[in-house]
Amino acid sequence: MLILAKKCSELNFSQLMAVYEEGNLENARMFWQELSEAELLLRAEESFYSYLKGDFFRTRGAYYAIWEENGRYCSALRIEPYQDGVLLEALETRPDCRHRGYATMLMQAVIEQETRKIYSHVGKKNAASLRTHEKCGFRMLLDHAVYIDGSVSSNAVTLCKE
């Protein structure tokens, strides 16, 4: 079932963090190599919450989309205004929910809801995400990513669904 959240209080934050645990650990290790895994997760979750509350949900038109199954968050992504449409970002599926089509179901549900052009930046080496995007009708627009803050990455591509 699709859940759309337009403010932090509409999210089950602990369930959301279960979806992002693997990515949070990976990202936190880049900043705090000296910390234990538990400390890394705590720092990452605190930073994530601060970002959502202080930045993301203050952006007009931004929302979280979550696929929930049997009372559990399985897959999640963020949507925020971008150029002449919206940017789909932070697509993630819990490791114990992968290969069951949750990311595809989530993206298709968002596509059905969204009336604007949808952009997405995907790492060039992220074959699973690239396949999921293609399955949902996204096509390559640029061989690099231009992020909301204007920074550019040659390690990702820009996809678009019109």
mmCIF file of C-alpha atoms in Angstrom:
data_model
loop_
_atom_site.group_PDB
_atom_site.id
_atom_site.type_symbol
_atom_site.label_atom_id
_atom_site.label_comp_id
_atom_site.label_asym_id
_atom_site.label_seq_id
_atom_site.Cartn_x
_atom_site.Cartn_y
_atom_site.Cartn_z
ATOM 1 C CA MET A 1 0.000 0.000 0.000
ATOM 2 C CA LEU A 2 1.275 3.461 -0.914
ATOM 3 C CA ILE A 3 1.816 5.974 1.890
ATOM 4 C CA LEU A 4 2.517 9.633 1.077
ATOM 5 C CA ALA A 5 3.964 11.805 3.846
ATOM 6 C CA LYS A 6 4.215 15.587 3.564
ATOM 7 C CA LYS A 7 5.630 16.144 7.047
ATOM 8 C CA CYS A 8 7.871 14.302 9.483
ATOM 9 C CA SER A 9 5.040 13.518 11.879
ATOM 10 C CA GLU A 10 3.358 11.408 9.177
ATOM 11 C CA LEU A 11 6.316 9.002 9.071
ATOM 12 C CA ASN A 12 7.156 6.061 11.286
ATOM 13 C CA PHE A 13 10.779 7.127 11.601
ATOM 14 C CA SER A 14 12.088 3.837 13.048
ATOM 15 C CA GLN A 15 10.518 1.900 10.158
ATOM 16 C CA LEU A 16 11.928 4.392 7.664
ATOM 17 C CA MET A 17 15.390 3.942 9.178
ATOM 18 C CA ALA A 18 15.044 0.164 8.780
ATOM 19 C CA VAL A 19 14.622 0.777 5.036
ATOM 20 C CA TYR A 20 17.711 3.019 4.924
ATOM 21 C CA GLU A 21 19.915 1.171 7.459
ATOM 22 C CA GLU A 22 22.305 -0.322 4.898
ATOM 23 C CA GLY A 23 22.792 2.985 3.040
ATOM 24 C CA ASN A 24 23.059 4.948 6.283
ATOM 25 C CA LEU A 25 25.873 2.683 7.499
ATOM 26 C CA GLU A 26 27.685 2.934 4.179
ATOM 27 C CA ASN A 27 27.445 6.733 4.117
ATOM 28 C CA ALA A 28 28.307 7.176 7.806
ATOM 29 C CA ARG A 29 31.518 5.152 7.402
ATOM 30 C CA MET A 30 32.785 7.846 5.010
ATOM 31 C CA PHE A 31 32.543 10.489 7.761
ATOM 32 C CA TRP A 32 33.146 8.649 11.036
ATOM 33 C CA GLN A 33 35.480 5.674 10.471
ATOM 34 C CA GLU A 34 36.436 5.503 14.161
ATOM 35 C CA LEU A 35 32.895 4.799 15.449
ATOM 36 C CA SER A 36 31.256 1.453 16.170
ATOM 37 C CA GLU A 37 28.417 0.259 13.933
ATOM 38 C CA ALA A 38 25.818 1.198 16.566
ATOM 39 C CA GLU A 39 27.318 4.696 16.916
ATOM 40 C CA LEU A 40 27.480 5.081 13.133
ATOM 41 C CA LEU A 41 23.797 4.214 12.798
ATOM 42 C CA LEU A 42 22.844 6.605 15.583
ATOM 43 C CA ARG A 43 24.783 9.475 13.976
ATOM 44 C CA ALA A 44 23.365 8.714 10.532
ATOM 45 C CA GLU A 45 19.803 8.534 11.859
ATOM 46 C CA GLU A 46 20.204 11.815 13.753
ATOM 47 C CA SER A 47 21.540 13.497 10.595
ATOM 48 C CA PHE A 48 18.755 11.979 8.501
ATOM 49 C CA TYR A 49 16.068 13.218 10.900
ATOM 50 C CA SER A 50 17.607 16.701 11.040
ATOM 51 C CA TYR A 51 17.691 16.847 7.244
ATOM 52 C CA LEU A 52 14.058 15.754 6.900
ATOM 53 C CA LYS A 53 12.744 18.102 9.562
ATOM 54 C CA GLY A 54 15.013 21.077 8.891
ATOM 55 C CA ASP A 55 15.334 20.993 5.105
ATOM 56 C CA PHE A 56 13.387 18.422 3.134
ATOM 57 C CA PHE A 57 9.890 18.891 4.542
ATOM 58 C CA ARG A 58 10.345 22.676 4.478
ATOM 59 C CA THR A 59 10.642 22.489 0.694
ATOM 60 C CA ARG A 60 7.295 23.308 -0.856
ATOM 61 C CA GLY A 61 5.947 20.300 -2.764
ATOM 62 C CA ALA A 62 8.355 17.782 -1.216
ATOM 63 C CA TYR A 63 7.015 14.475 0.071
ATOM 64 C CA TYR A 64 8.030 10.955 1.015
ATOM 65 C CA ALA A 65 6.519 7.927 -0.697
ATOM 66 C CA ILE A 66 6.634 4.582 1.095
ATOM 67 C CA TRP A 67 5.458 1.128 0.089
ATOM 68 C CA GLU A 68 4.045 -0.642 3.128
ATOM 69 C CA GLU A 69 3.170 -4.319 3.252
ATOM 70 C CA ASN A 70 1.659 -6.064 6.296
ATOM 71 C CA GLY A 71 2.300 -3.016 8.488
ATOM 72 C CA ARG A 72 5.982 -2.797 7.563
ATOM 73 C CA TYR A 73 7.809 -0.242 5.411
ATOM 74 C CA CYS A 74 9.399 -2.169 2.523
ATOM 75 C CA SER A 75 10.579 0.522 0.113
ATOM 76 C CA ALA A 76 10.822 4.318 0.211
ATOM 77 C CA LEU A 77 11.771 7.326 -1.898
ATOM 78 C CA ARG A 78 11.692 11.123 -1.755
ATOM 79 C CA ILE A 79 10.130 13.517 -4.256
ATOM 80 C CA GLU A 80 10.967 17.214 -4.439
ATOM 81 C CA PRO A 81 10.651 20.000 -7.014
ATOM 82 C CA TYR A 82 13.388 19.969 -9.666
ATOM 83 C CA GLN A 83 13.761 22.008 -12.856
ATOM 84 C CA ASP A 84 10.465 21.685 -14.786
ATOM 85 C CA GLY A 85 9.243 18.694 -12.767
ATOM 86 C CA VAL A 86 10.218 16.721 -9.685
ATOM 87 C CA LEU A 87 13.235 14.690 -8.617
ATOM 88 C CA LEU A 88 12.796 11.131 -7.398
ATOM 89 C CA GLU A 89 15.646 10.413 -5.002
ATOM 90 C CA ALA A 90 16.787 8.075 -2.249
ATOM 91 C CA LEU A 91 14.974 5.011 -3.622
ATOM 92 C CA GLU A 92 15.753 2.183 -1.239
ATOM 93 C CA THR A 93 14.326 -1.215 -0.325
ATOM 94 C CA ARG A 94 14.948 -3.097 2.911
ATOM 95 C CA PRO A 95 17.436 -5.922 2.279
ATOM 96 C CA ASP A 96 14.949 -8.543 3.540
ATOM 97 C CA CYS A 97 12.308 -7.218 1.094
ATOM 98 C CA ARG A 98 14.411 -7.121 -2.067
ATOM 99 C CA HIS A 99 13.628 -9.050 -5.260
ATOM 100 C CA ARG A 100 9.890 -8.959 -4.571
ATOM 101 C CA GLY A 101 9.002 -5.968 -6.758
ATOM 102 C CA TYR A 102 8.421 -3.432 -3.956
ATOM 103 C CA ALA A 103 10.568 -0.703 -5.533
ATOM 104 C CA THR A 104 8.762 -1.157 -8.851
ATOM 105 C CA MET A 105 5.334 -1.067 -7.178
ATOM 106 C CA LEU A 106 6.331 2.061 -5.259
ATOM 107 C CA MET A 107 7.656 3.847 -8.329
ATOM 108 C CA GLN A 108 4.608 2.906 -10.418
ATOM 109 C CA ALA A 109 2.276 4.169 -7.686
ATOM 110 C CA VAL A 110 4.181 7.474 -7.516
ATOM 111 C CA ILE A 111 4.117 7.785 -11.318
ATOM 112 C CA GLU A 112 0.322 7.320 -11.258
ATOM 113 C CA GLN A 113 -0.011 10.088 -8.638
ATOM 114 C CA GLU A 114 2.486 12.522 -10.117
ATOM 115 C CA THR A 115 1.381 14.831 -12.942
ATOM 116 C CA ARG A 116 4.783 16.428 -13.491
ATOM 117 C CA LYS A 117 7.850 15.208 -15.359
ATOM 118 C CA ILE A 118 9.912 12.956 -13.049
ATOM 119 C CA TYR A 119 13.713 13.022 -13.020
ATOM 120 C CA SER A 120 15.980 10.616 -11.175
ATOM 121 C CA HIS A 121 19.744 10.355 -10.656
ATOM 122 C CA VAL A 122 21.067 6.797 -10.479
ATOM 123 C CA GLY A 123 24.616 5.616 -9.923
ATOM 124 C CA LYS A 124 26.093 4.171 -13.109
ATOM 125 C CA LYS A 125 27.064 0.987 -11.239
ATOM 126 C CA ASN A 126 23.634 0.509 -9.618
ATOM 127 C CA ALA A 127 22.329 -2.097 -12.070
ATOM 128 C CA ALA A 128 19.279 -3.020 -9.970
ATOM 129 C CA SER A 129 18.060 0.574 -9.734
ATOM 130 C CA LEU A 130 18.751 1.218 -13.417
ATOM 131 C CA ARG A 131 16.655 -1.870 -14.328
ATOM 132 C CA THR A 132 13.833 -0.789 -12.011
ATOM 133 C CA HIS A 133 13.767 2.698 -13.509
ATOM 134 C CA GLU A 134 13.767 1.283 -17.046
ATOM 135 C CA LYS A 135 10.924 -1.097 -16.140
ATOM 136 C CA CYS A 136 8.938 1.933 -14.943
ATOM 137 C CA GLY A 137 9.446 3.823 -18.206
ATOM 138 C CA PHE A 138 12.399 6.069 -17.352
ATOM 139 C CA ARG A 139 14.802 6.889 -20.173
ATOM 140 C CA MET A 140 18.362 8.232 -20.154
ATOM 141 C CA LEU A 141 18.479 12.007 -20.414
ATOM 142 C CA LEU A 142 22.088 12.830 -19.435
ATOM 143 C CA ASP A 143 25.230 10.745 -18.865
ATOM 144 C CA HIS A 144 25.829 12.683 -15.646
ATOM 145 C CA ALA A 145 23.765 13.982 -12.732
ATOM 146 C CA VAL A 146 23.096 17.628 -11.958
ATOM 147 C CA TYR A 147 21.900 17.750 -8.367
ATOM 148 C CA ILE A 148 19.483 20.241 -6.821
ATOM 149 C CA ASP A 149 22.389 22.192 -5.311
ATOM 150 C CA GLY A 150 23.957 22.519 -8.781
ATOM 151 C CA SER A 151 26.793 20.056 -8.203
ATOM 152 C CA VAL A 152 27.555 17.589 -11.000
ATOM 153 C CA SER A 153 28.554 13.927 -10.783
ATOM 154 C CA SER A 154 29.952 11.832 -13.598
ATOM 155 C CA ASN A 155 29.335 8.702 -11.473
ATOM 156 C CA ALA A 156 25.565 8.905 -11.990
ATOM 157 C CA VAL A 157 23.146 9.379 -14.874
ATOM 158 C CA THR A 158 20.014 11.490 -15.134
ATOM 159 C CA LEU A 159 16.877 9.598 -16.111
ATOM 160 C CA CYS A 160 13.492 11.049 -16.995
ATOM 161 C CA LYS A 161 9.881 9.858 -17.106
ATOM 162 C CA GLU A 162 7.537 12.195 -18.966
#
